[in-house]
Coordinates of N, CA and C in Angstrom, one line a residue:
X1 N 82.0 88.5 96.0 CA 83.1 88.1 95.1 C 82.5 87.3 94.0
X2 N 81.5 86.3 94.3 CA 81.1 85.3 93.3 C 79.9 86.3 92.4
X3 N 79.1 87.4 92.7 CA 78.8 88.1 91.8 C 80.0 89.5 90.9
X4 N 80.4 89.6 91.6 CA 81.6 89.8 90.8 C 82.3 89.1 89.6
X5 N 82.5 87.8 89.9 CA 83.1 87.0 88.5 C 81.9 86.5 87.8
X6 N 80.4 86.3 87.9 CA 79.2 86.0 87.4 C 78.5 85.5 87.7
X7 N 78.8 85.1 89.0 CA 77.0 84.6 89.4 C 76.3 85.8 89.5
X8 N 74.5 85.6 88.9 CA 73.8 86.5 89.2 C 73.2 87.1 90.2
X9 N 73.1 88.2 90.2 CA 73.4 88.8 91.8 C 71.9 88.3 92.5
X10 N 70.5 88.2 92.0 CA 69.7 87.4 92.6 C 69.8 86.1 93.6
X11 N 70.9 85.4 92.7 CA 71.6 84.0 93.4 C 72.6 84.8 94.4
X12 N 73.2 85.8 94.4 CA 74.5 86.2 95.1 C 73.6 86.5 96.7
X13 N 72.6 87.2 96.3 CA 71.5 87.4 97.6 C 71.2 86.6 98.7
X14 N 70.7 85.3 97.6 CA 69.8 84.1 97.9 C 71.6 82.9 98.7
X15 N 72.7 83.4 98.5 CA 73.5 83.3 98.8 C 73.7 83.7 100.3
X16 N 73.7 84.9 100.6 CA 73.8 85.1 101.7 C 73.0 85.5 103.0
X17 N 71.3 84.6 102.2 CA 70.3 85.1 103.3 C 69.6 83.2 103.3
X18 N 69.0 83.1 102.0 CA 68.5 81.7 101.7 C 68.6 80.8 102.3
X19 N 70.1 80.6 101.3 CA 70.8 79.4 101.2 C 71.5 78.8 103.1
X20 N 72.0 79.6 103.5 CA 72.1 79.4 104.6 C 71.4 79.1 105.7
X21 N 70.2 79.8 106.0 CA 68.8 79.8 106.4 C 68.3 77.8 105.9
X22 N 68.5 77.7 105.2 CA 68.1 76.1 104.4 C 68.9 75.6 104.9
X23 N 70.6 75.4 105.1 CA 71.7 74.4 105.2 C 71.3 74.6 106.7
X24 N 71.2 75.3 107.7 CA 71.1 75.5 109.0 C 69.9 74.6 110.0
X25 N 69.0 74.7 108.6 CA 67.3 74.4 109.1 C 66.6 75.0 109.6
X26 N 66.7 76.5 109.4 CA 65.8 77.5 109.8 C 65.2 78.4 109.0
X27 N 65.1 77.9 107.6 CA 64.3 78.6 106.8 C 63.2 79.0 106.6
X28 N 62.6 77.9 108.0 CA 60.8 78.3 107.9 C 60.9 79.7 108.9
X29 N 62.1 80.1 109.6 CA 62.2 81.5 110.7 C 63.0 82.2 110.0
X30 N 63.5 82.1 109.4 CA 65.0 83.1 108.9 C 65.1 83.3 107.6
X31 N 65.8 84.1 106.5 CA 66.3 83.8 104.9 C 65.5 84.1 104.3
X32 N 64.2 84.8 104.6 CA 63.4 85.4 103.2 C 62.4 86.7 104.1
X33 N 62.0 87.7 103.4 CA 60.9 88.8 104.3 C 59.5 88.3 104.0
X34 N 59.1 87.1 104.8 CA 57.6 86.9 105.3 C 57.2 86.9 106.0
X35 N 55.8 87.0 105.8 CA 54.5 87.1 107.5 C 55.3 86.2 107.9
X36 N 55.4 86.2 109.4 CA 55.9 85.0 110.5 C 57.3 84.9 110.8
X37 N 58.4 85.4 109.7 CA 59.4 85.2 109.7 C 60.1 86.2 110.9
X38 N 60.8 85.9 111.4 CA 61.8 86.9 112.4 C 62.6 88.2 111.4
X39 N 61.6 89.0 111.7 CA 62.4 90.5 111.0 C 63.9 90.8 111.0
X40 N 64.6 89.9 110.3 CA 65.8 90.1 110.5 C 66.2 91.5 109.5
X41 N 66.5 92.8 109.3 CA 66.7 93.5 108.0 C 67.9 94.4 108.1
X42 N 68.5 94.3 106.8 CA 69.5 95.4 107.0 C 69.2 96.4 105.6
X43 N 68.6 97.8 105.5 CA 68.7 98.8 104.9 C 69.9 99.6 104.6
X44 N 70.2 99.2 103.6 CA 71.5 99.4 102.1 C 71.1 100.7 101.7
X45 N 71.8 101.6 101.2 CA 71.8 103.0 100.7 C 71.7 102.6 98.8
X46 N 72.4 101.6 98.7 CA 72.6 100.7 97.6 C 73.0 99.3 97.6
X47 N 73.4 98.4 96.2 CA 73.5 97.0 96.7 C 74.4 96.7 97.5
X48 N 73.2 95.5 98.5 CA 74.4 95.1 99.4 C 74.9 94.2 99.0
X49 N 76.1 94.2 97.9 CA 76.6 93.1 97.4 C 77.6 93.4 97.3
X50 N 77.8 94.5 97.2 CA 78.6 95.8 97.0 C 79.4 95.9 98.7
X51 N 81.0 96.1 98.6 CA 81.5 96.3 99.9 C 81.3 97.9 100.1
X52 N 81.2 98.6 99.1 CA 81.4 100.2 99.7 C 80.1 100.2 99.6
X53 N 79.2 99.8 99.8 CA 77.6 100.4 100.1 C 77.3 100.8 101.8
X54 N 76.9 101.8 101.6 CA 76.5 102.3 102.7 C 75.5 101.9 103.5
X55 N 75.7 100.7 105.1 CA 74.3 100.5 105.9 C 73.8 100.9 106.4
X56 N 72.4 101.8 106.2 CA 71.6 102.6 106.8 C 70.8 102.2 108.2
X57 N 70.7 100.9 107.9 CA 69.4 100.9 109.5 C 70.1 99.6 109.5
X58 N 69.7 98.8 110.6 CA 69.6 97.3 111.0 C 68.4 97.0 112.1
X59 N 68.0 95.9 111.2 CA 66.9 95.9 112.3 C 67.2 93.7 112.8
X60 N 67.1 93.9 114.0 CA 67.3 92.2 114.4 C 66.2 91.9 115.4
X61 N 65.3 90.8 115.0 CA 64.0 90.4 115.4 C 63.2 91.6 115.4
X62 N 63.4 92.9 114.7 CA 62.6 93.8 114.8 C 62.8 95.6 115.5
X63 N 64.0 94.8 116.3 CA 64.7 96.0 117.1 C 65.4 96.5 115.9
X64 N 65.7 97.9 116.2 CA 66.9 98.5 115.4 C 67.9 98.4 116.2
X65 N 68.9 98.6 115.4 CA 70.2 98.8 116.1 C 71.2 100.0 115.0
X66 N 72.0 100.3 115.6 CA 73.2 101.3 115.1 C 73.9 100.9 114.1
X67 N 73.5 101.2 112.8 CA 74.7 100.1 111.6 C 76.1 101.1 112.4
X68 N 77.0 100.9 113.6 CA 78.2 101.0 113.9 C 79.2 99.7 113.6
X69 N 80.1 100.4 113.8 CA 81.3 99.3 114.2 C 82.8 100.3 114.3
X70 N 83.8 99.5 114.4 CA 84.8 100.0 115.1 C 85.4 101.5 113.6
X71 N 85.0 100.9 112.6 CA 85.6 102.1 111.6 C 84.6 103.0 111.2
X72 N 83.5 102.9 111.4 CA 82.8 104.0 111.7 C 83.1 104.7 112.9
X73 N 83.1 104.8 114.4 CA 83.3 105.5 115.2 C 84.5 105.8 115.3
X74 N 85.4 105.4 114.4 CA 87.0 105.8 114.4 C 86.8 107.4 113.2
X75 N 85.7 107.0 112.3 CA 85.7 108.1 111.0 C 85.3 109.4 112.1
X76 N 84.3 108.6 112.7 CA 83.6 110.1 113.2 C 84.4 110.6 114.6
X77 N 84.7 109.7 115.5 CA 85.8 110.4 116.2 C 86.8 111.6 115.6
X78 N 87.5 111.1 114.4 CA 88.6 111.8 113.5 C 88.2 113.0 113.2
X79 N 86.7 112.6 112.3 CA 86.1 113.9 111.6 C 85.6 115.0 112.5
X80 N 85.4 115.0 113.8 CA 84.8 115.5 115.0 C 86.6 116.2 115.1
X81 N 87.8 115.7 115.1 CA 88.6 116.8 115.3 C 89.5 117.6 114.1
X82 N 89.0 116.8 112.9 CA 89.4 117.7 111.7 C 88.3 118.8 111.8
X83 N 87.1 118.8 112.3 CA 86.1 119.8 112.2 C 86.6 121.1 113.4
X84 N 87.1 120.4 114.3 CA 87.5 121.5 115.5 C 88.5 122.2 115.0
X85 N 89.6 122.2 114.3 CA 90.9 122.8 113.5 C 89.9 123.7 112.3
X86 N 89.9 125.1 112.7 CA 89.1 126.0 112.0 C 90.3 126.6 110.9
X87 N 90.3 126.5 109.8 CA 91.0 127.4 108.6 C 91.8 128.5 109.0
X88 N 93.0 128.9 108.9 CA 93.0 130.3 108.8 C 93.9 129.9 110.3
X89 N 93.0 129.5 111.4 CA 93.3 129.9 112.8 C 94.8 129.5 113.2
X90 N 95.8 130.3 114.2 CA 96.9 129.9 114.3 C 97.3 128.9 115.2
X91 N 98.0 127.7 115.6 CA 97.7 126.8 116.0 C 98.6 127.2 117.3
X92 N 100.2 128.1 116.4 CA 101.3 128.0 117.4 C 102.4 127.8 116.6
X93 N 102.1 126.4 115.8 CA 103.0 125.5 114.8 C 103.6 126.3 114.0
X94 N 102.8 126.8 113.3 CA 103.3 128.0 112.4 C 104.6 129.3 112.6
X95 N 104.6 129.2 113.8 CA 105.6 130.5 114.2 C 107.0 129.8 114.6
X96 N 106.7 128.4 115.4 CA 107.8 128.1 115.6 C 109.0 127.4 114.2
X97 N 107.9 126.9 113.2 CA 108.3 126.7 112.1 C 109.0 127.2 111.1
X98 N 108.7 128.9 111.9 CA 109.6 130.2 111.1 C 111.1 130.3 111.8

C-alpha cells in the first residue's frame, strides 16, 4: 500500500524484509541475500509488491516448500472439476429442463 501512494518501491522491499530483520535484532541472520545469512527466499513471477503476483517457489532455511494455501487448493480443486464437465456432453439436466 505505502508503494502504492509513493514510497519507493526499493524502501517498500527494505520494508518488508530489512527493516524488520533490524527492529527484531536479527539482521546479522535474516533481511538481506548474503553469505551466512539463513536462505530465507520467496520467487515472484513479478513484483512482490504487487498482491496479484504470482509465488513461484519458497524456499525457508533453504528447504522449498509449496507456494500453497487455502485459495490455491480451492482454484485447483474447482478447476479439476470444471475440467471433468466435457462440452457438448449430456449431463441429464438438459432433458429434464425440456
Amino acid at each position: 500500500m505505502a508503494v502504492a501512494y509513493g514510497l519507493p518501491p526499493e524502501e517498500g522491499l527494505k520494508a518488508v524484509t530489512l527493516y524488520p530483520a533490524e527492529i527484531l535484532g536479527v539482521a546479522d541472520r535474516l533481511g538481506t541475500v548474503e553469505t551466512g545469512k539463513c536462505a530465507n527466499l520467496v520467487i515472484t513471477g513479478g513484483d512482490p509488491l504487487q498482491a496479484s503476483t504470482q509465488v513461484l517457489a519458497i524456499f525457508v532455511d533453504g528447504k522449498p516448500y509449496e507456494p500453497t494455501n487455502k485459495q490455491t487448493r480451492l482454484y485447483d480443486k474447482y478447476r479439476k472439476r470444471l475440467d471433468e464437465v466435457q462440452p457438448g456432453k449430456s449431463t441429464g439436466k438438459e432433458d429434464k429442463a425440456r
